[in-house]
Amino acid sequence: AQENKIIILATTTSVQDTGLLDVLLEKFTTETGYTVKPIAVGTGQAIKLGMNGEADILWVHSPDDEKKFVEEGYGISRTTFMHNDFVLLGPANDPAGVKTAKSITNAFKIISEKAVLFVSRGDQSGTHKKELKIWKIAERTPNKEKYVEVGQGMAATVRIADEKQAYCLADRSSYLSLKKNLSLTILFENDKNLLNLYSLIPVNTQKFSKVNEKGAKILLDFLLSAKTKEIVENFGREKYGQQLFFYDYEVKK
Amino acid sequence: MDFIFDGIKKAIELIFSLDRDILDILRVSLLVSISATAIAVLIGVPSGAIIAIKKFPLKKILISLINTGMGLPPVVIGLVISLFLFRNGPFGFLQWLYTVKGMILAQVIIALPIIIGLTVAAFQSVDKKMYLQIIALGANTSQSIIILLKEIRLSVLAAIIAGFGSIISEVGAVMMVGGNIKSQTRVLTTAIVLETNKGNFDFAIAIGLILLVMSFIVNLTLTYIQQKNRRD
Amino acid sequence: MDFIFDGIKKAIELIFSLDRDILDILRVSLLVSISATAIAVLIGVPSGAIIAIKKFPLKKILISLINTGMGLPPVVIGLVISLFLFRNGPFGFLQWLYTVKGMILAQVIIALPIIIGLTVAAFQSVDKKMYLQIIALGANTSQSIIILLKEIRLSVLAAIIAGFGSIISEVGAVMMVGGNIKSQTRVLTTAIVLETNKGNFDFAIAIGLILLVMSFIVNLTLTYIQQKNRRD
Amino acid sequence: MIEINNLTLNLSKSFCLDIKSLHIQDKEIFSVIGPNGAGKTTLLNILSLFENPETGRVIIFGKDILKQNDVLSYRRRISYVFSRPYLFNNTVENNVAMPLRLRGKNSESKVNEMLKLFKIEDLKHNNALKLSQGQMHRVSLARAFVSEPELVFLDEPFLSLERLYKEQLMTEIRKIIKNRGITALFVSQDQNEALCLSDRIAVMKEGKILEIGTPEQVFTSPSSKEAADFIGIETVAEGIIFKKEDNLCSVRVKSKVIQVISELNVNEEVIVLIRPQDVVVSKHKEKTSARNVFKAIIIHIESWGLEYKVRLDCGFDLLAFITKQSMKSLKLKEKDEVFISFKATAIHLIKR
Amino acid sequence: MIEINNLTLNLSKSFCLDIKSLHIQDKEIFSVIGPNGAGKTTLLNILSLFENPETGRVIIFGKDILKQNDVLSYRRRISYVFSRPYLFNNTVENNVAMPLRLRGKNSESKVNEMLKLFKIEDLKHNNALKLSQGQMHRVSLARAFVSEPELVFLDEPFLSLERLYKEQLMTEIRKIIKNRGITALFVSQDQNEALCLSDRIAVMKEGKILEIGTPEQVFTSPSSKEAADFIGIETVAEGIIFKKEDNLCSVRVKSKVIQVISELNVNEEVIVLIRPQDVVVSKHKEKTSARNVFKAIIIHIESWGLEYKVRLDCGFDLLAFITKQSMKSLKLKEKDEVFISFKATAIHLIKR
Ligand SMILES: Nc1ncnc2c1ncn2[C@@H]1O[C@H](COP(=O)(O)OP(=O)(O)OP(=O)(O)O)[C@@H](O)[C@H]1O
Ligand SMILES: Nc1ncnc2c1ncn2[C@@H]1O[C@H](COP(=O)(O)OP(=O)(O)OP(=O)(O)O)[C@@H](O)[C@H]1O
Ligand SMILES: [Mg+2]
Ligand SMILES: [Mg+2]
């Protein structure tokens, strides 16, 4: 049988929107001759594609879902290989006063108490899951009247928060790329609960015979290599003046 | 395949559960699509009639532009309308962004070229001699449009049906201008996108089915009006 | 507002830069939209004509269903087609998912109800007596369709223009079925969504403008064919 | 009422309308007759502003209609019956009421009057598109007269009507037009229709007007062979019915009395038509069933196609066609005194 | 060729077509005449399968057309000229060629032949929608005959044609139909057209057939007053031209010779039409310009509306209308011997 040269990568829009994916995949294709079809969709949808055997490998950022996915046998392994972080955005005048919060959980508590507008993605994405988790840790429920669930991607959510002069949680890379048209600023950052971890999960061939196991392995190897590390660590410096993603995987020499 | 059967099951469940969320979505959808269709028809049909009837320079170019408007990507319309309605945009003071009003505006703009373009074609298809007969009887412009409308009801209703179809199925612009805000501006199409993104394919199909049933009822009514008393 | 001027500037830059990415997008867009329109016309116009001409039971219901099809949300179509084309789905063996073929299929399905529905209306608007004259002259069904087509070219072209418009502007289904893969299945509309998501509004508008220009050229041609030799 | 001067319109390589001068009086019934493609319909289209002439002036209601702005109010003063009228997908009644509704002055009684006149009362509630040809034409005539226009253009209005009704209708329409003081421009290829209806007639061919005159002038002495060929020739005289017994009318024509079978009433003014074919010329007065026998003087003899056309004076001008053989055997020559006879049943009377 | 039995169709409250029996022979020219709304067009619509009757059998080409499946090949053997024909947005030439193209056998020469016959060669390249009424009608006639149908249905085909051409065309069409062996069903409200064209005539009114017969039968002895009123009455006799001098033809009718002005040629078979109005009855033979004087016996006298209808035998059957006054003064009664005369120019000949 002919070797399947096509790899389906199910990923999330946030990975695609920064442009990192394009850079990596171009390199991958020229090196290996494999064609990758990156399907950038919502986190939930990406995982669903994996659960149906419609993707060969996942690149997502929703740790709880990922663990469940691997536990249930849909994924072979889960490798958390890079991260960036989330930031809390809000109006520059910070009506709730979260700038001085001690932690992100504290900031969320303040938001809930001061009953300021908060815009949530509300789409079961990695970011949304993260937000829900923080609410949980903070032991608060958002103020119903002031909680706006938009059910859209990061860019739209930030945009709406900006228009409504509301608070919202966003990943840093999205914020940086949208920053030029925004009046919102970062009001809180750098908390351990704000880490945004990206993992790679090859889909289990045992469950789905049509999965391109070999291709997935090659792509996984490529993404977990020194070359990738270098690209990731340099990505975005030119455009945004800072590093967007931090590579965590210990590359073997 | 199973998704489709699951979808049907879920759709029935959803409707009979009288889930508040679903009811909200249905309410907003009906409000937006019916108002937008009504406004687009009230503006589009008379304009189309006048463009078809009157002679003026650059008429063909204008018709081409309108026809091009049928191919305006909703996302672009959504984007441009948003730019105008942004708080700092020229019409920010209206405070229409992320409201039902803004969504209706977007839908009207999307449906207008379709309704105008097809109405122009409908009026232009009228036998010239029928038109001459009408004005020979002493009709002024608006009277002749009304008389012609009765005679070509069939094609004008087709234009309206197509306009309604584009409105009810459109997602890009309402998503952008409305914001898909739960209980406020979430409509059937944006809910479908959301559920799809969440990976809830069966749920997405269920909402799709609800949309189709709603649109089928509207269309059945329009189609019966259209096909009634056909000239044959 | 500035976005719009920036968009225009950027659009001009983009086109003259002959950027590979943009050229790829243009190529795929043209390929998909023109093939889809052609296929939808070849299937839709004859079917519409036959539905309009023939008498059969439940004709009104069928027409209502077709009209409802004009309001099929592209996302639902995209989703359902994806479910069918998934490699584990019933038509997975075709390997059409995330390919241009799949996108054309989706577009054809979206445009068909519009083209069929409007063609039915166009043929039904024909004066019954003209049709009787044609068959009195000895035309068989396909001959009479061809003769009628010439006589009602104007409204059938309006149907085609509307179909093309829905195809060129559609994003939900191509996004889902095509996957918006760079250089392969990325088209103008999906690129606009991507750029909007990236916050590059000017870029999004620039691509939108390119799309409009392309669609204007196609429409100008179609409109001139439509308006040429009008019966007046 | 209508003054047309130097009107030209080039419609195609082969056809150019070119009317030097045509003046129609107020309250006149004017007919334009001519063969197919003569330009009759084109003329009406220009007068109702559906066609734009290249040059020319057309003065109607005192204004140059080609230059006026208020086309609507002009159109509301006229009615134009197309040769192929369009009816609307509605009842006959509503079709007829349409011009009134458009002018914002509906009147059921006027509509009913028209329905009656055109014998379509019974079809009142029928769909106008489901009528026979002739019925449709009646609806369109009713629709044209209901709005009480000042000026009507009629393009072949009687074409699809049955003969008997047509003859009756022409008299009725003439009456309406005259009573209401309407000016009418009537177009037909049928010279008999024109004769019955009109005060004056123009003969048109290939876009040009060949003849204009009263029916008498046009029918008895057409100035061109073309016109004569088209119209045929008859004796046309004016008279009045002064006595009537059992439908045998005595009609005074100038100094003579002729007897005619007719249903018209005493004291009606009439046009008397006598076909030259029906006039018998003899040398002596004889006893026949022909009730009209007069002494006459031959004024002029002229070869006319297969026969001779003999112009006689028998108190009024009269034409007779006589075969060459008869001519020879009777040895007729100009200034001869002869007897002419024609039957009371062979004469056609038209009410004025 | 056509056998219609018990055909009924209820079109509206006020109209129901009801034809008990109508048989049309192969190669016959059959006319249906009748007033507006008689159901003439409806009959043709049923025969061309555009209208579905409620009951009845219609056998054409040996099959019951109401039950056959192959409608297309039936339609390709017939031609139907609508009273309001539709032309297509194309040249006259292409319009005429259409039936041939549809049958896959285009022939330029056939098209040209038709264009010539209907005098529209000059309009060949004109757009058919930019023609005058009469020109359009000619195109539709050309289009009907070009495909060499076996059966033609003609609905008022001569309506908008100018008189002179119409008369000429009727003779031509009769010739074509007879030469090609076509069966023709012709519909008109004009009894003269029917008379000139047809072998047999049916008179229709209110959906029913009142009379069927040869022109002689129908025109001379209609069996109902209704039919008679509609058609008018004439003497119709068959004859043959056996001599011709200078257009004065001698026509033998039974044992008699009558003299007629006509352009027809020697040896042609003709129908002789004499209007009862034109026949002069006198007690003695007299010298007049009337060339036809015969001794006759009065067979029957009958009051006929305003006059008397007198049936005479002068070698052939002849009708005369005589005023009541003449009747009195001449003291006519049945079996009287009289002289009748009519002018050579007052007779109409139709070629068979
Ligand atoms: N729209 C047009 N474009 C070009 N030529 C035309 C147009 N309409 C009419 N004609 C030509 O002009 C001439 C006059 O046409 P018109 O209709 O005035 O004739 P008409 O006298 O009314 O004849 P008919 O008795 O047949 O109705 C004809 O030769 C016709 O072919
Ligand atoms: N589609 C229809 N539905 C209902 N009634 C109809 C329809 N078509 C015709 N009629 C009626 O049937 C009768 C016969 O119509 P038809 O057209 O056969 O008459 P016709 O003899 O051809 O008359 P004309 O000489 O006026 O053309 C008329 O009274 C007419 O009103
Ligand atoms: Mg005309
Ligand atoms: Mg008829």
Short mmCIF file of C-alpha atoms in Angstrom, two decimals, chain B residues 38-230:
data_model
loop_
_atom_site.label_atom_id
_atom_site.label_comp_id
_atom_site.label_asym_id
_atom_site.label_seq_id
_atom_site.Cartn_x
_atom_site.Cartn_y
_atom_site.Cartn_z
CA ALA B 38 -39.67 43.06 6.35
CA ILE B 39 -37.41 46.10 6.25
CA ALA B 40 -35.41 44.74 3.32
CA VAL B 41 -38.62 44.04 1.40
CA LEU B 42 -40.07 47.45 2.12
CA ILE B 43 -36.93 49.15 0.88
CA GLY B 44 -35.82 46.64 -1.74
CA VAL B 45 -38.96 45.92 -3.73
CA PRO B 46 -39.85 49.55 -4.49
CA SER B 47 -36.23 50.44 -5.27
CA GLY B 48 -35.90 47.41 -7.52
CA ALA B 49 -39.11 48.34 -9.30
CA ILE B 50 -37.99 51.89 -9.88
CA ILE B 51 -34.55 50.86 -11.10
CA ALA B 52 -36.18 48.45 -13.53
CA ILE B 53 -38.78 50.89 -14.81
CA LYS B 54 -36.89 54.15 -15.09
CA LYS B 55 -34.33 54.93 -17.73
CA PHE B 56 -31.16 56.62 -16.51
CA PRO B 57 -27.50 56.71 -17.39
CA LEU B 58 -25.18 54.00 -16.07
CA LYS B 59 -28.18 51.78 -15.35
CA LYS B 60 -26.31 48.62 -16.35
CA ILE B 61 -23.39 49.54 -14.09
CA LEU B 62 -25.77 50.11 -11.20
CA ILE B 63 -27.42 46.75 -11.83
CA SER B 64 -24.00 45.08 -11.96
CA LEU B 65 -23.11 46.71 -8.66
CA ILE B 66 -26.32 45.47 -7.08
CA ASN B 67 -25.70 42.01 -8.45
CA THR B 68 -22.19 42.16 -7.03
CA GLY B 69 -23.78 43.05 -3.73
CA MET B 70 -25.41 39.62 -3.75
CA GLY B 71 -21.89 38.27 -3.39
CA LEU B 72 -20.83 40.51 -0.53
CA PRO B 73 -19.27 38.21 2.05
CA PRO B 74 -21.25 38.56 5.29
CA VAL B 75 -17.98 38.67 7.21
CA VAL B 76 -16.93 41.77 5.32
CA ILE B 77 -20.30 43.36 5.88
CA GLY B 78 -20.11 42.44 9.54
CA LEU B 79 -16.63 43.88 9.78
CA VAL B 80 -17.47 47.12 8.01
CA ILE B 81 -20.66 47.63 10.00
CA SER B 82 -18.72 46.96 13.18
CA LEU B 83 -16.13 49.52 12.18
CA PHE B 84 -18.90 52.06 11.76
CA LEU B 85 -20.67 51.10 14.96
CA PHE B 86 -17.61 50.86 17.17
CA ARG B 87 -17.79 53.18 20.11
CA ASN B 88 -15.18 55.33 18.48
CA GLY B 89 -16.56 54.83 15.00
CA PRO B 90 -18.67 57.40 13.17
CA PHE B 91 -21.96 55.85 14.31
CA GLY B 92 -20.79 54.72 17.71
CA PHE B 93 -23.23 57.11 19.39
CA LEU B 94 -26.10 54.89 18.23
CA GLN B 95 -24.89 52.17 20.57
CA TRP B 96 -26.13 49.55 18.15
CA LEU B 97 -23.14 47.25 18.30
CA TYR B 98 -23.85 43.93 19.98
CA THR B 99 -27.56 44.65 19.94
CA VAL B 100 -30.48 43.27 18.01
CA LYS B 101 -30.75 46.56 16.12
CA GLY B 102 -27.24 46.20 14.79
CA MET B 103 -27.95 42.64 13.73
CA ILE B 104 -31.07 43.71 11.89
CA LEU B 105 -29.10 46.41 10.14
CA ALA B 106 -26.49 43.89 9.04
CA GLN B 107 -29.10 41.45 7.79
CA VAL B 108 -30.95 44.18 5.92
CA ILE B 109 -27.75 45.15 4.16
CA ILE B 110 -27.07 41.53 3.24
CA ALA B 111 -30.56 40.88 1.95
CA LEU B 112 -31.04 44.16 0.10
CA PRO B 113 -28.89 43.43 -2.95
CA ILE B 114 -30.56 40.04 -3.32
CA ILE B 115 -34.05 41.46 -3.06
CA ILE B 116 -33.30 44.49 -5.22
CA GLY B 117 -31.40 42.49 -7.84
CA LEU B 118 -34.07 39.85 -8.18
CA THR B 119 -36.85 42.44 -8.13
CA VAL B 120 -35.14 44.35 -10.93
CA ALA B 121 -35.00 41.13 -12.95
CA ALA B 122 -38.64 40.38 -12.16
CA PHE B 123 -39.80 43.80 -13.28
CA GLN B 124 -37.56 43.75 -16.32
CA SER B 125 -39.05 40.41 -17.38
CA VAL B 126 -42.45 42.02 -17.67
CA ASP B 127 -43.62 42.19 -21.23
CA LYS B 128 -42.99 45.77 -22.27
CA LYS B 129 -46.46 45.89 -23.75
CA MET B 130 -48.08 45.09 -20.43
CA TYR B 131 -46.25 48.02 -18.94
CA LEU B 132 -47.34 50.26 -21.81
CA GLN B 133 -50.92 49.13 -21.28
CA ILE B 134 -50.70 50.09 -17.63
CA ILE B 135 -49.43 53.57 -18.27
CA ALA B 136 -51.83 53.96 -21.19
CA LEU B 137 -54.62 53.42 -18.70
CA GLY B 138 -53.35 56.44 -16.81
CA ALA B 139 -51.30 54.96 -14.00
CA ASN B 140 -48.62 57.05 -12.36
CA THR B 141 -45.33 55.44 -11.37
CA SER B 142 -46.41 54.10 -8.00
CA GLN B 143 -49.73 52.87 -9.36
CA SER B 144 -47.98 51.07 -12.15
CA ILE B 145 -45.58 49.44 -9.71
CA ILE B 146 -48.50 48.19 -7.64
CA ILE B 147 -50.32 46.82 -10.67
CA LEU B 148 -47.18 45.17 -11.99
CA LEU B 149 -46.46 43.74 -8.54
CA LYS B 150 -49.76 41.89 -8.66
CA GLU B 151 -48.99 40.53 -12.10
CA ILE B 152 -45.48 39.36 -11.24
CA ARG B 153 -46.18 38.38 -7.67
CA LEU B 154 -44.60 35.03 -8.36
CA SER B 155 -41.10 36.29 -9.13
CA VAL B 156 -41.19 39.04 -6.52
CA LEU B 157 -42.10 36.46 -3.90
CA ALA B 158 -39.21 34.36 -5.14
CA ALA B 159 -37.00 37.39 -4.52
CA ILE B 160 -38.42 37.76 -1.03
CA ILE B 161 -37.96 34.06 -0.33
CA ALA B 162 -34.34 34.26 -1.46
CA GLY B 163 -33.81 37.33 0.72
CA PHE B 164 -35.35 35.60 3.71
CA GLY B 165 -33.19 32.56 3.00
CA SER B 166 -30.02 34.58 3.02
CA ILE B 167 -31.06 36.28 6.25
CA ILE B 168 -32.10 33.20 8.15
CA SER B 169 -28.99 31.27 7.16
CA GLU B 170 -26.47 34.04 7.57
CA VAL B 171 -23.99 33.76 10.38
CA GLY B 172 -20.85 35.79 9.71
CA ALA B 173 -22.34 39.25 10.06
CA VAL B 174 -24.70 38.57 12.95
CA MET B 175 -21.85 36.90 14.76
CA MET B 176 -19.65 39.90 14.36
CA VAL B 177 -22.19 42.66 14.81
CA GLY B 178 -24.34 40.87 17.36
CA GLY B 179 -21.51 39.26 19.27
CA ASN B 180 -23.37 35.97 19.80
CA ILE B 181 -24.08 37.07 23.35
CA LYS B 182 -26.08 34.55 25.27
CA SER B 183 -29.74 35.50 25.82
CA GLN B 184 -29.22 38.74 24.00
CA THR B 185 -27.90 38.38 20.51
CA ARG B 186 -27.44 34.66 20.14
CA VAL B 187 -29.45 33.35 17.22
CA LEU B 188 -29.88 29.89 15.74
CA THR B 189 -27.00 30.18 13.29
CA THR B 190 -24.51 31.55 15.77
CA ALA B 191 -25.59 28.91 18.27
CA ILE B 192 -24.90 26.27 15.64
CA VAL B 193 -21.39 27.60 15.14
CA LEU B 194 -20.80 27.68 18.85
CA GLU B 195 -21.99 24.13 19.34
CA THR B 196 -19.89 22.98 16.43
CA ASN B 197 -16.85 24.66 17.92
CA LYS B 198 -17.59 22.97 21.17
CA GLY B 199 -17.63 19.68 19.31
CA ASN B 200 -21.31 19.11 20.07
CA PHE B 201 -22.15 18.06 16.55
CA ASP B 202 -25.47 16.48 17.49
CA PHE B 203 -26.54 19.62 19.26
CA ALA B 204 -25.50 21.73 16.29
CA ILE B 205 -27.56 19.56 13.97
CA ALA B 206 -30.49 19.73 16.36
CA ILE B 207 -30.47 23.52 16.27
CA GLY B 208 -30.04 23.36 12.50
CA LEU B 209 -33.15 21.23 12.28
CA ILE B 210 -35.11 23.68 14.39
CA LEU B 211 -33.98 26.43 12.06
CA LEU B 212 -35.04 24.44 9.02
CA VAL B 213 -38.47 23.72 10.45
CA MET B 214 -38.97 27.37 11.27
CA SER B 215 -37.81 28.41 7.83
CA PHE B 216 -39.95 25.70 6.22
CA ILE B 217 -43.07 27.05 7.90
CA VAL B 218 -42.31 30.57 6.69
CA ASN B 219 -41.52 29.27 3.22
CA LEU B 220 -44.56 27.08 3.01
CA THR B 221 -46.67 30.15 3.69
CA LEU B 222 -44.78 32.28 1.18
CA THR B 223 -44.79 29.51 -1.40
CA TYR B 224 -48.52 29.03 -1.07
CA ILE B 225 -49.08 32.74 -1.53
CA GLN B 226 -46.71 32.59 -4.49
CA GLN B 227 -48.27 29.62 -6.20
CA LYS B 228 -51.87 30.58 -5.53
CA ASN B 229 -53.88 31.93 -8.47
CA ARG B 230 -51.11 31.25 -10.91
#
